[in-house]
PDB file of C-alpha atoms and ligand atoms in Angstrom:
ATOM      1  CA  MET A 263     -49.549  13.025  14.379  1.00  0.00           C
ATOM      2  CA  ASN A 264     -47.443  16.211  14.135  1.00  0.00           C
ATOM      3  CA  THR A 265     -43.927  16.063  15.512  1.00  0.00           C
ATOM      4  CA  ALA A 266     -41.628  18.783  16.798  1.00  0.00           C
ATOM      5  CA  ASP A 267     -39.641  18.879  13.552  1.00  0.00           C
ATOM      6  CA  GLY A 268     -42.726  19.143  11.386  1.00  0.00           C
ATOM      7  CA  THR A 269     -42.916  15.536  10.147  1.00  0.00           C
ATOM      8  CA  THR A 270     -46.258  13.807  10.190  1.00  0.00           C
ATOM      9  CA  GLY A 271     -47.652  10.312  10.300  1.00  0.00           C
ATOM     10  CA  PHE A 272     -44.841   8.507  12.163  1.00  0.00           C
ATOM     11  CA  SER A 273     -46.737   6.440  14.736  1.00  0.00           C
ATOM     12  CA  THR A 274     -45.443   4.227  17.552  1.00  0.00           C
ATOM     13  CA  GLU A 275     -46.279   1.216  15.334  1.00  0.00           C
ATOM     14  CA  ASP A 276     -44.197   2.722  12.514  1.00  0.00           C
ATOM     15  CA  LEU A 277     -41.274   3.110  14.917  1.00  0.00           C
ATOM     16  CA  GLN A 278     -41.589  -0.503  16.082  1.00  0.00           C
ATOM     17  CA  SER A 279     -41.780  -1.752  12.516  1.00  0.00           C
ATOM     18  CA  LEU A 280     -38.703   0.302  11.584  1.00  0.00           C
ATOM     19  CA  GLN A 281     -36.837  -1.096  14.586  1.00  0.00           C
ATOM     20  CA  THR A 282     -37.646  -4.674  13.519  1.00  0.00           C
ATOM     21  CA  THR A 283     -36.486  -3.938   9.955  1.00  0.00           C
ATOM     22  CA  VAL A 284     -33.211  -2.401  11.144  1.00  0.00           C
ATOM     23  CA  GLU A 285     -32.534  -5.236  13.602  1.00  0.00           C
ATOM     24  CA  ARG A 286     -33.034  -7.863  10.858  1.00  0.00           C
ATOM     25  CA  PHE A 287     -30.882  -5.873   8.411  1.00  0.00           C
ATOM     26  CA  ALA A 288     -28.080  -5.473  10.976  1.00  0.00           C
ATOM     27  CA  LYS A 289     -28.112  -9.153  11.978  1.00  0.00           C
ATOM     28  CA  ARG A 290     -28.325 -10.474   8.404  1.00  0.00           C
ATOM     29  CA  ALA A 291     -26.478  -7.992   6.192  1.00  0.00           C
ATOM     30  CA  ILE A 292     -23.862  -6.475   8.530  1.00  0.00           C
ATOM     31  CA  ALA A 293     -22.833  -8.404  11.659  1.00  0.00           C
ATOM     32  CA  PRO A 294     -21.765 -11.700   9.989  1.00  0.00           C
ATOM     33  CA  HIS A 295     -19.544  -9.841   7.493  1.00  0.00           C
ATOM     34  CA  VAL A 296     -17.742  -7.432   9.808  1.00  0.00           C
ATOM     35  CA  PRO A 297     -14.587  -9.573  10.290  1.00  0.00           C
ATOM     36  CA  GLU A 298     -14.018  -9.943   6.527  1.00  0.00           C
ATOM     37  CA  TRP A 299     -14.771  -6.230   5.932  1.00  0.00           C
ATOM     38  CA  GLU A 300     -12.354  -5.216   8.702  1.00  0.00           C
ATOM     39  CA  GLU A 301      -9.728  -7.305   6.923  1.00  0.00           C
ATOM     40  CA  ALA A 302     -10.577  -5.811   3.502  1.00  0.00           C
ATOM     41  CA  GLY A 303     -10.558  -2.219   4.797  1.00  0.00           C
ATOM     42  CA  GLN A 304     -14.041  -1.535   3.447  1.00  0.00           C
ATOM     43  CA  PHE A 305     -17.488  -3.102   3.229  1.00  0.00           C
ATOM     44  CA  ASP A 306     -19.288  -4.259   0.081  1.00  0.00           C
ATOM     45  CA  ARG A 307     -20.634  -1.348  -1.893  1.00  0.00           C
ATOM     46  CA  SER A 308     -23.912  -3.268  -2.344  1.00  0.00           C
ATOM     47  CA  LEU A 309     -24.675  -2.508   1.312  1.00  0.00           C
ATOM     48  CA  TYR A 310     -25.646   1.028   0.262  1.00  0.00           C
ATOM     49  CA  THR A 311     -28.335  -0.191  -2.124  1.00  0.00           C
ATOM     50  CA  GLN A 312     -29.573  -2.769   0.396  1.00  0.00           C
ATOM     51  CA  ALA A 313     -29.947  -0.046   3.043  1.00  0.00           C
ATOM     52  CA  ALA A 314     -31.596   2.232   0.478  1.00  0.00           C
ATOM     53  CA  GLU A 315     -34.130  -0.401  -0.564  1.00  0.00           C
ATOM     54  CA  LEU A 316     -35.258  -0.643   3.070  1.00  0.00           C
ATOM     55  CA  GLY A 317     -35.639   3.140   3.169  1.00  0.00           C
ATOM     56  CA  LEU A 318     -32.858   3.554   5.733  1.00  0.00           C
ATOM     57  CA  LEU A 319     -30.680   5.977   3.745  1.00  0.00           C
ATOM     58  CA  GLY A 320     -33.653   8.222   2.965  1.00  0.00           C
ATOM     59  CA  LEU A 321     -34.917   8.470   6.520  1.00  0.00           C
ATOM     60  CA  GLY A 322     -35.401  12.142   7.399  1.00  0.00           C
ATOM     61  CA  TYR A 323     -35.130  13.468   3.821  1.00  0.00           C
ATOM     62  CA  PRO A 324     -38.044  14.980   1.854  1.00  0.00           C
ATOM     63  CA  GLU A 325     -40.249  12.786  -0.290  1.00  0.00           C
ATOM     64  CA  HIS A 326     -39.705  14.777  -3.489  1.00  0.00           C
ATOM     65  CA  LEU A 327     -35.995  13.828  -3.325  1.00  0.00           C
ATOM     66  CA  GLY A 328     -36.753  10.162  -2.668  1.00  0.00           C
ATOM     67  CA  GLY A 329     -36.657  10.245   1.129  1.00  0.00           C
ATOM     68  CA  THR A 330     -39.077   9.563   3.960  1.00  0.00           C
ATOM     69  CA  PRO A 331     -39.709  12.461   6.326  1.00  0.00           C
ATOM     70  CA  ALA A 332     -39.110  11.181   9.851  1.00  0.00           C
ATOM     71  CA  PRO A 333     -38.729  12.644  13.327  1.00  0.00           C
ATOM     72  CA  TRP A 334     -35.305  12.638  14.992  1.00  0.00           C
ATOM     73  CA  ARG A 335     -36.408   9.879  17.379  1.00  0.00           C
ATOM     74  CA  ALA A 336     -36.761   7.570  14.344  1.00  0.00           C
ATOM     75  CA  ARG A 337     -33.253   8.395  13.173  1.00  0.00           C
ATOM     76  CA  ASN A 338     -31.910   7.973  16.711  1.00  0.00           C
ATOM     77  CA  MET A 339     -33.626   4.607  16.928  1.00  0.00           C
ATOM     78  CA  LEU A 340     -31.996   3.589  13.616  1.00  0.00           C
ATOM     79  CA  SER A 341     -28.544   4.462  15.012  1.00  0.00           C
ATOM     80  CA  GLN A 342     -29.139   2.718  18.346  1.00  0.00           C
ATOM     81  CA  THR A 343     -30.445  -0.460  16.703  1.00  0.00           C
ATOM     82  CA  LEU A 344     -27.546  -0.604  14.218  1.00  0.00           C
ATOM     83  CA  ALA A 345     -25.092  -0.058  17.078  1.00  0.00           C
ATOM     84  CA  ARG A 346     -26.718  -2.822  19.149  1.00  0.00           C
ATOM     85  CA  TYR A 347     -26.940  -5.486  16.421  1.00  0.00           C
ATOM     86  CA  GLY A 348     -24.546  -4.448  13.623  1.00  0.00           C
ATOM     87  CA  GLY A 349     -21.361  -4.852  15.609  1.00  0.00           C
ATOM     88  CA  SER A 350     -19.378  -2.131  13.811  1.00  0.00           C
ATOM     89  CA  GLY A 351     -19.200   1.608  14.366  1.00  0.00           C
ATOM     90  CA  GLY A 352     -17.017   1.801  11.275  1.00  0.00           C
ATOM     91  CA  VAL A 353     -19.689   0.347   8.974  1.00  0.00           C
ATOM     92  CA  MET A 354     -22.250   2.728  10.446  1.00  0.00           C
ATOM     93  CA  ALA A 355     -19.972   5.732   9.949  1.00  0.00           C
ATOM     94  CA  SER A 356     -19.309   5.075   6.270  1.00  0.00           C
ATOM     95  CA  LEU A 357     -22.738   3.702   5.356  1.00  0.00           C
ATOM     96  CA  PHE A 358     -24.337   6.842   6.753  1.00  0.00           C
ATOM     97  CA  SER A 359     -21.724   9.433   5.744  1.00  0.00           C
ATOM     98  CA  LEU A 360     -24.550  10.906   3.650  1.00  0.00           C
ATOM     99  CA  ASN A 361     -25.889  12.279   6.933  1.00  0.00           C
ATOM    100  CA  ILE A 362     -22.869  14.566   7.216  1.00  0.00           C
ATOM    101  CA  GLY A 363     -22.319  15.112   3.472  1.00  0.00           C
ATOM    102  CA  LEU A 364     -25.880  16.048   2.533  1.00  0.00           C
ATOM    103  CA  PRO A 365     -27.092  18.406   5.297  1.00  0.00           C
ATOM    104  CA  PRO A 366     -25.197  21.420   3.860  1.00  0.00           C
ATOM    105  CA  VAL A 367     -26.749  20.628   0.451  1.00  0.00           C
ATOM    106  CA  MET A 368     -30.208  20.411   2.045  1.00  0.00           C
ATOM    107  CA  ALA A 369     -29.701  23.625   4.011  1.00  0.00           C
ATOM    108  CA  HIS A 370     -28.101  25.818   1.355  1.00  0.00           C
ATOM    109  CA  GLY A 371     -28.174  24.075  -2.045  1.00  0.00           C
ATOM    110  CA  SER A 372     -30.456  25.300  -4.822  1.00  0.00           C
ATOM    111  CA  ALA A 373     -33.451  23.123  -5.753  1.00  0.00           C
ATOM    112  CA  GLU A 374     -31.612  22.152  -8.970  1.00  0.00           C
ATOM    113  CA  LEU A 375     -28.473  21.103  -7.102  1.00  0.00           C
ATOM    114  CA  GLN A 376     -30.468  19.137  -4.509  1.00  0.00           C
ATOM    115  CA  ALA A 377     -32.286  17.333  -7.341  1.00  0.00           C
ATOM    116  CA  GLU A 378     -28.938  16.455  -8.958  1.00  0.00           C
ATOM    117  CA  VAL A 379     -27.058  15.344  -5.839  1.00  0.00           C
ATOM    118  CA  VAL A 380     -29.516  13.935  -3.298  1.00  0.00           C
ATOM    119  CA  PRO A 381     -31.746  11.282  -5.009  1.00  0.00           C
ATOM    120  CA  PRO A 382     -28.901   9.024  -6.289  1.00  0.00           C
ATOM    121  CA  VAL A 383     -27.345   9.103  -2.804  1.00  0.00           C
ATOM    122  CA  LEU A 384     -30.639   8.139  -1.136  1.00  0.00           C
ATOM    123  CA  ARG A 385     -30.961   5.289  -3.679  1.00  0.00           C
ATOM    124  CA  GLY A 386     -27.532   4.034  -2.569  1.00  0.00           C
ATOM    125  CA  GLU A 387     -26.094   4.520  -6.059  1.00  0.00           C
ATOM    126  CA  ARG A 388     -23.791   7.387  -5.089  1.00  0.00           C
ATOM    127  CA  ILE A 389     -21.800   8.028  -1.906  1.00  0.00           C
ATOM    128  CA  ALA A 390     -21.658  11.415  -0.180  1.00  0.00           C
ATOM    129  CA  ALA A 391     -18.870  12.593   2.137  1.00  0.00           C
ATOM    130  CA  LEU A 392     -18.034  15.737   4.083  1.00  0.00           C
ATOM    131  CA  ALA A 393     -14.515  17.168   3.876  1.00  0.00           C
ATOM    132  CA  ILE A 394     -13.727  19.918   6.345  1.00  0.00           C
ATOM    133  CA  THR A 395     -10.802  18.813   8.517  1.00  0.00           C
ATOM    134  CA  GLU A 396      -7.256  19.898   7.631  1.00  0.00           C
ATOM    135  CA  SER A 397      -3.868  19.122   9.110  1.00  0.00           C
ATOM    136  CA  GLY A 398      -3.711  22.455  10.951  1.00  0.00           C
ATOM    137  CA  GLY A 399      -6.453  21.303  13.382  1.00  0.00           C
ATOM    138  CA  GLY A 400      -9.939  19.940  12.803  1.00  0.00           C
ATOM    139  CA  SER A 401     -11.365  21.902  15.720  1.00  0.00           C
ATOM    140  CA  ASP A 402     -10.089  25.104  14.152  1.00  0.00           C
ATOM    141  CA  VAL A 403     -12.381  25.170  11.110  1.00  0.00           C
ATOM    142  CA  ALA A 404     -11.910  28.927  10.785  1.00  0.00           C
ATOM    143  CA  GLY A 405      -8.209  28.274  10.092  1.00  0.00           C
ATOM    144  CA  LEU A 406      -8.751  26.119   7.008  1.00  0.00           C
ATOM    145  CA  ARG A 407      -6.442  26.802   4.061  1.00  0.00           C
ATOM    146  CA  THR A 408      -7.968  25.008   1.068  1.00  0.00           C
ATOM    147  CA  THR A 409      -8.840  27.676  -1.509  1.00  0.00           C
ATOM    148  CA  ALA A 410     -11.411  27.952  -4.288  1.00  0.00           C
ATOM    149  CA  ARG A 411     -10.409  30.675  -6.763  1.00  0.00           C
ATOM    150  CA  ALA A 412     -13.094  32.013  -9.093  1.00  0.00           C
ATOM    151  CA  ASP A 413     -12.070  31.605 -12.739  1.00  0.00           C
ATOM    152  CA  GLY A 414     -14.774  32.395 -15.292  1.00  0.00           C
ATOM    153  CA  ALA A 415     -17.810  30.269 -14.543  1.00  0.00           C
ATOM    154  CA  ASP A 416     -15.741  27.856 -12.386  1.00  0.00           C
ATOM    155  CA  TYR A 417     -13.889  27.569  -9.109  1.00  0.00           C
ATOM    156  CA  VAL A 418     -10.366  26.181  -9.135  1.00  0.00           C
ATOM    157  CA  ILE A 419      -9.677  24.354  -5.871  1.00  0.00           C
ATOM    158  CA  ASP A 420      -6.270  23.733  -4.265  1.00  0.00           C
ATOM    159  CA  GLY A 421      -5.543  22.219  -0.874  1.00  0.00           C
ATOM    160  CA  GLU A 422      -5.635  19.113   1.279  1.00  0.00           C
ATOM    161  CA  LYS A 423      -8.108  17.469   3.651  1.00  0.00           C
ATOM    162  CA  VAL A 424      -6.734  15.027   6.208  1.00  0.00           C
ATOM    163  CA  PHE A 425      -7.541  13.254   9.510  1.00  0.00           C
ATOM    164  CA  ILE A 426      -9.883  11.925   8.311  1.00  0.00           C
ATOM    165  CA  ILE A 427     -12.525  11.957   5.637  1.00  0.00           C
ATOM    166  CA  THR A 428     -15.129   9.234   6.165  1.00  0.00           C
ATOM    167  CA  SER A 429     -16.013   7.496   2.846  1.00  0.00           C
ATOM    168  CA  GLY A 430     -13.210   9.564   1.318  1.00  0.00           C
ATOM    169  CA  LEU A 431     -11.890   6.779  -0.922  1.00  0.00           C
ATOM    170  CA  ARG A 432     -15.216   6.021  -2.599  1.00  0.00           C
ATOM    171  CA  ALA A 433     -17.217   9.256  -2.349  1.00  0.00           C
ATOM    172  CA  ASP A 434     -18.974  10.349  -5.547  1.00  0.00           C
ATOM    173  CA  TRP A 435     -19.928  13.726  -4.047  1.00  0.00           C
ATOM    174  CA  ILE A 436     -17.579  15.560  -1.690  1.00  0.00           C
ATOM    175  CA  THR A 437     -19.094  18.439   0.281  1.00  0.00           C
ATOM    176  CA  LEU A 438     -15.976  20.521   0.711  1.00  0.00           C
ATOM    177  CA  ALA A 439     -15.175  23.482   2.960  1.00  0.00           C
ATOM    178  CA  VAL A 440     -13.025  26.016   1.102  1.00  0.00           C
ATOM    179  CA  ARG A 441     -11.811  29.576   1.387  1.00  0.00           C
ATOM    180  CA  THR A 442     -13.378  31.465  -1.547  1.00  0.00           C
ATOM    181  CA  ASP A 443     -11.761  34.744  -0.490  1.00  0.00           C
ATOM    182  CA  ALA A 444      -8.048  33.934  -0.199  1.00  0.00           C
ATOM    183  CA  ALA A 445      -7.329  37.281   1.502  1.00  0.00           C
ATOM    184  CA  SER A 446      -9.881  36.641   4.258  1.00  0.00           C
ATOM    185  CA  LYS A 447      -8.965  35.507   7.756  1.00  0.00           C
ATOM    186  CA  GLY A 448     -10.978  33.372  10.168  1.00  0.00           C
ATOM    187  CA  ALA A 449     -14.533  32.275   9.499  1.00  0.00           C
ATOM    188  CA  SER A 450     -15.341  34.964   6.938  1.00  0.00           C
ATOM    189  CA  GLY A 451     -14.614  33.964   3.366  1.00  0.00           C
ATOM    190  CA  ILE A 452     -15.305  30.240   3.970  1.00  0.00           C
ATOM    191  CA  SER A 453     -17.834  28.488   1.709  1.00  0.00           C
ATOM    192  CA  MET A 454     -19.035  24.970   1.023  1.00  0.00           C
ATOM    193  CA  VAL A 455     -18.699  23.576  -2.510  1.00  0.00           C
ATOM    194  CA  VAL A 456     -20.016  20.232  -3.759  1.00  0.00           C
ATOM    195  CA  VAL A 457     -17.300  18.483  -5.774  1.00  0.00           C
ATOM    196  CA  PRO A 458     -18.006  15.487  -8.047  1.00  0.00           C
ATOM    197  CA  GLY A 459     -15.618  12.721  -6.991  1.00  0.00           C
ATOM    198  CA  ASP A 460     -14.420  12.022 -10.542  1.00  0.00           C
ATOM    199  CA  THR A 461     -13.194  15.580 -11.173  1.00  0.00           C
ATOM    200  CA  PRO A 462      -9.584  15.604 -12.466  1.00  0.00           C
ATOM    201  CA  GLY A 463      -7.002  16.794  -9.910  1.00  0.00           C
ATOM    202  CA  ILE A 464      -8.329  14.880  -6.870  1.00  0.00           C
ATOM    203  CA  THR A 465      -5.867  12.456  -5.261  1.00  0.00           C
ATOM    204  CA  ARG A 466      -7.172  10.030  -2.636  1.00  0.00           C
ATOM    205  CA  THR A 467      -4.868   8.233  -0.217  1.00  0.00           C
ATOM    206  CA  ARG A 468      -6.108   5.494   2.108  1.00  0.00           C
ATOM    207  CA  LEU A 469      -5.657   6.379   5.760  1.00  0.00           C
ATOM    208  CA  HIS A 470      -4.532   3.494   7.981  1.00  0.00           C
ATOM    209  CA  LYS A 471      -6.247   3.753  11.361  1.00  0.00           C
ATOM    210  CA  MET A 472      -6.032   1.948  14.697  1.00  0.00           C
ATOM    211  CA  GLY A 473      -9.625   0.672  14.399  1.00  0.00           C
ATOM    212  CA  TRP A 474     -12.842   0.957  12.368  1.00  0.00           C
ATOM    213  CA  HIS A 475     -10.938  -0.596   9.455  1.00  0.00           C
ATOM    214  CA  SER A 476     -14.138  -1.328   7.519  1.00  0.00           C
ATOM    215  CA  SER A 477     -14.858   2.416   7.422  1.00  0.00           C
ATOM    216  CA  ASP A 478     -13.141   3.676   4.286  1.00  0.00           C
ATOM    217  CA  THR A 479     -11.220   6.788   5.277  1.00  0.00           C
ATOM    218  CA  ALA A 480      -8.888   8.906   3.205  1.00  0.00           C
ATOM    219  CA  GLN A 481      -6.729  11.935   2.839  1.00  0.00           C
ATOM    220  CA  LEU A 482      -7.787  14.050  -0.122  1.00  0.00           C
ATOM    221  CA  ARG A 483      -5.588  16.366  -2.202  1.00  0.00           C
ATOM    222  CA  PHE A 484      -7.030  18.935  -4.592  1.00  0.00           C
ATOM    223  CA  ASP A 485      -4.678  20.225  -7.304  1.00  0.00           C
ATOM    224  CA  GLY A 486      -6.321  22.688  -9.663  1.00  0.00           C
ATOM    225  CA  VAL A 487      -9.689  20.945  -9.295  1.00  0.00           C
ATOM    226  CA  ARG A 488     -12.186  22.782 -11.488  1.00  0.00           C
ATOM    227  CA  VAL A 489     -15.913  22.791 -10.618  1.00  0.00           C
ATOM    228  CA  PRO A 490     -18.737  25.023 -11.887  1.00  0.00           C
ATOM    229  CA  GLN A 491     -19.538  27.922  -9.558  1.00  0.00           C
ATOM    230  CA  ARG A 492     -23.134  26.698  -9.411  1.00  0.00           C
ATOM    231  CA  TYR A 493     -21.843  23.897  -7.134  1.00  0.00           C
ATOM    232  CA  ARG A 494     -21.234  26.425  -4.374  1.00  0.00           C
ATOM    233  CA  LEU A 495     -23.782  26.135  -1.557  1.00  0.00           C
ATOM    234  CA  GLY A 496     -25.612  29.276  -0.537  1.00  0.00           C
TER     235      GLY A 496
HETATM  236  C1  FAD B 785     -13.426   8.450  13.055  1.00  0.00           C
HETATM  237  C2  FAD B 785     -13.308   9.857  12.543  1.00  0.00           C
HETATM  238  C3  FAD B 785     -13.987  10.228  11.394  1.00  0.00           C
HETATM  239  C4  FAD B 785     -13.877  11.528  10.912  1.00  0.00           C
HETATM  240  N1  FAD B 785     -14.550  11.865   9.752  1.00  0.00           N
HETATM  241  C5  FAD B 785     -14.430  13.114   9.271  1.00  0.00           C
HETATM  242  C6  FAD B 785     -15.089  13.483   8.055  1.00  0.00           C
HETATM  243  O1  FAD B 785     -15.809  12.698   7.438  1.00  0.00           O
HETATM  244  N2  FAD B 785     -14.915  14.733   7.579  1.00  0.00           N
HETATM  245  C7  FAD B 785     -14.128  15.656   8.237  1.00  0.00           C
HETATM  246  O2  FAD B 785     -14.021  16.772   7.756  1.00  0.00           O
HETATM  247  N3  FAD B 785     -13.487  15.336   9.384  1.00  0.00           N
HETATM  248  C8  FAD B 785     -13.623  14.090   9.917  1.00  0.00           C
HETATM  249  N4  FAD B 785     -12.976  13.752  11.083  1.00  0.00           N
HETATM  250  C9  FAD B 785     -12.105  14.729  11.711  1.00  0.00           C
HETATM  251  C10 FAD B 785     -12.715  15.317  12.959  1.00  0.00           C
HETATM  252  O3  FAD B 785     -13.742  16.219  12.620  1.00  0.00           O
HETATM  253  C11 FAD B 785     -11.547  15.964  13.700  1.00  0.00           C
HETATM  254  O4  FAD B 785     -10.719  14.912  14.173  1.00  0.00           O
HETATM  255  C12 FAD B 785     -11.999  16.815  14.836  1.00  0.00           C
HETATM  256  O5  FAD B 785     -12.629  17.971  14.341  1.00  0.00           O
HETATM  257  C13 FAD B 785     -10.828  17.205  15.747  1.00  0.00           C
HETATM  258  O6  FAD B 785      -9.804  17.780  14.985  1.00  0.00           O
HETATM  259  P1  FAD B 785      -8.289  17.260  15.116  1.00  0.00           P
HETATM  260  O7  FAD B 785      -8.300  15.768  15.075  1.00  0.00           O
HETATM  261  O8  FAD B 785      -7.479  17.969  14.092  1.00  0.00           O
HETATM  262  O9  FAD B 785      -7.864  17.678  16.563  1.00  0.00           O
HETATM  263  P2  FAD B 785      -7.350  19.120  17.037  1.00  0.00           P
HETATM  264  O10 FAD B 785      -8.257  20.180  16.543  1.00  0.00           O
HETATM  265  O11 FAD B 785      -5.889  19.239  16.716  1.00  0.00           O
HETATM  266  O12 FAD B 785      -7.533  18.988  18.599  1.00  0.00           O
HETATM  267  C14 FAD B 785      -6.681  18.139  19.373  1.00  0.00           C
HETATM  268  C15 FAD B 785      -7.048  18.293  20.846  1.00  0.00           C
HETATM  269  O13 FAD B 785      -6.887  19.661  21.267  1.00  0.00           O
HETATM  270  C16 FAD B 785      -8.102  20.146  21.808  1.00  0.00           C
HETATM  271  N5  FAD B 785      -8.282  21.557  21.399  1.00  0.00           N
HETATM  272  C17 FAD B 785      -8.330  22.020  20.136  1.00  0.00           C
HETATM  273  N6  FAD B 785      -8.470  23.363  20.145  1.00  0.00           N
HETATM  274  C18 FAD B 785      -8.515  23.744  21.439  1.00  0.00           C
HETATM  275  C19 FAD B 785      -8.632  25.000  22.084  1.00  0.00           C
HETATM  276  N7  FAD B 785      -8.735  26.135  21.394  1.00  0.00           N
HETATM  277  N8  FAD B 785      -8.636  25.016  23.436  1.00  0.00           N
HETATM  278  C20 FAD B 785      -8.511  23.864  24.151  1.00  0.00           C
HETATM  279  N9  FAD B 785      -8.392  22.654  23.587  1.00  0.00           N
HETATM  280  C21 FAD B 785      -8.380  22.574  22.254  1.00  0.00           C
HETATM  281  C22 FAD B 785      -9.213  19.274  21.236  1.00  0.00           C
HETATM  282  O14 FAD B 785     -10.354  19.221  22.083  1.00  0.00           O
HETATM  283  C23 FAD B 785      -8.505  17.935  21.155  1.00  0.00           C
HETATM  284  O15 FAD B 785      -8.557  17.246  22.397  1.00  0.00           O
HETATM  285  C24 FAD B 785     -13.086  12.468  11.593  1.00  0.00           C
HETATM  286  C25 FAD B 785     -12.411  12.094  12.767  1.00  0.00           C
HETATM  287  C26 FAD B 785     -12.529  10.806  13.223  1.00  0.00           C
HETATM  288  C27 FAD B 785     -11.776  10.434  14.484  1.00  0.00           C
END
């Protein structure tokens, strides 16, 4: 069967089987633990590998990167079933932050960069996050002030991302919106750069929220963070 987004072979039976898998996973691996995770301010990191082993993290990603091509209705069904039986929007947000961190890499990353970044995330071994919002106003993306200055073969990044970066405390890959042309105004001169989470110069501060405590969220500071220019997307 061909679907609107070009994926093949996802039958009604496949959807039902996926729904059963997700329901069992949510009832067994998530719902009973939510109170303790809310208290701890994060969920067990092993949840990523458990979700990966069931193919949930890779749903909708290409096979050559370790994913399972799937139509949007399968991904919607995953979200609805987790919401119905998992009992925590916060766990869902952090567990699936790859689905905001990776799309820019899939859309604009080179084949080499995709091969480096994506498979370990789909295996649940690495965590991906997206960092766009700044204190000046998340809606006003064109006003962002974090800069990436070209220096030899690298970019040197300075700035701050706040309110709020989902999976920000634990992310191994941060897909970061920066201004590569410091003199530019508005949307022109903005680029996305993938930053390894262990790069020197990154400071992470836990953000205390009113709810969704089990979703790890952080403010991120970048002070002279140096990444190779090949990590720029597009
Ligand atoms: C749970 C949660 C998780 C998040 N995770 C991430 C993440 O992983 N990565 C990330 O980068 N960001 C994340 N964010 C930030 C989110 O993207 C921003 O909160 C959002 O873009 C809104 O920005 P803001 O909070 O700065 O509000 P503002 O932009 O300051 O807006 C405040 C209010 O003013 C209104 N407004 C703004 N501009 C205008 C205008 N021109 N005209 C009329 N009304 C206007 C808005 O609609 C809103 O009601 C997260 C936020 C939440 C709540």
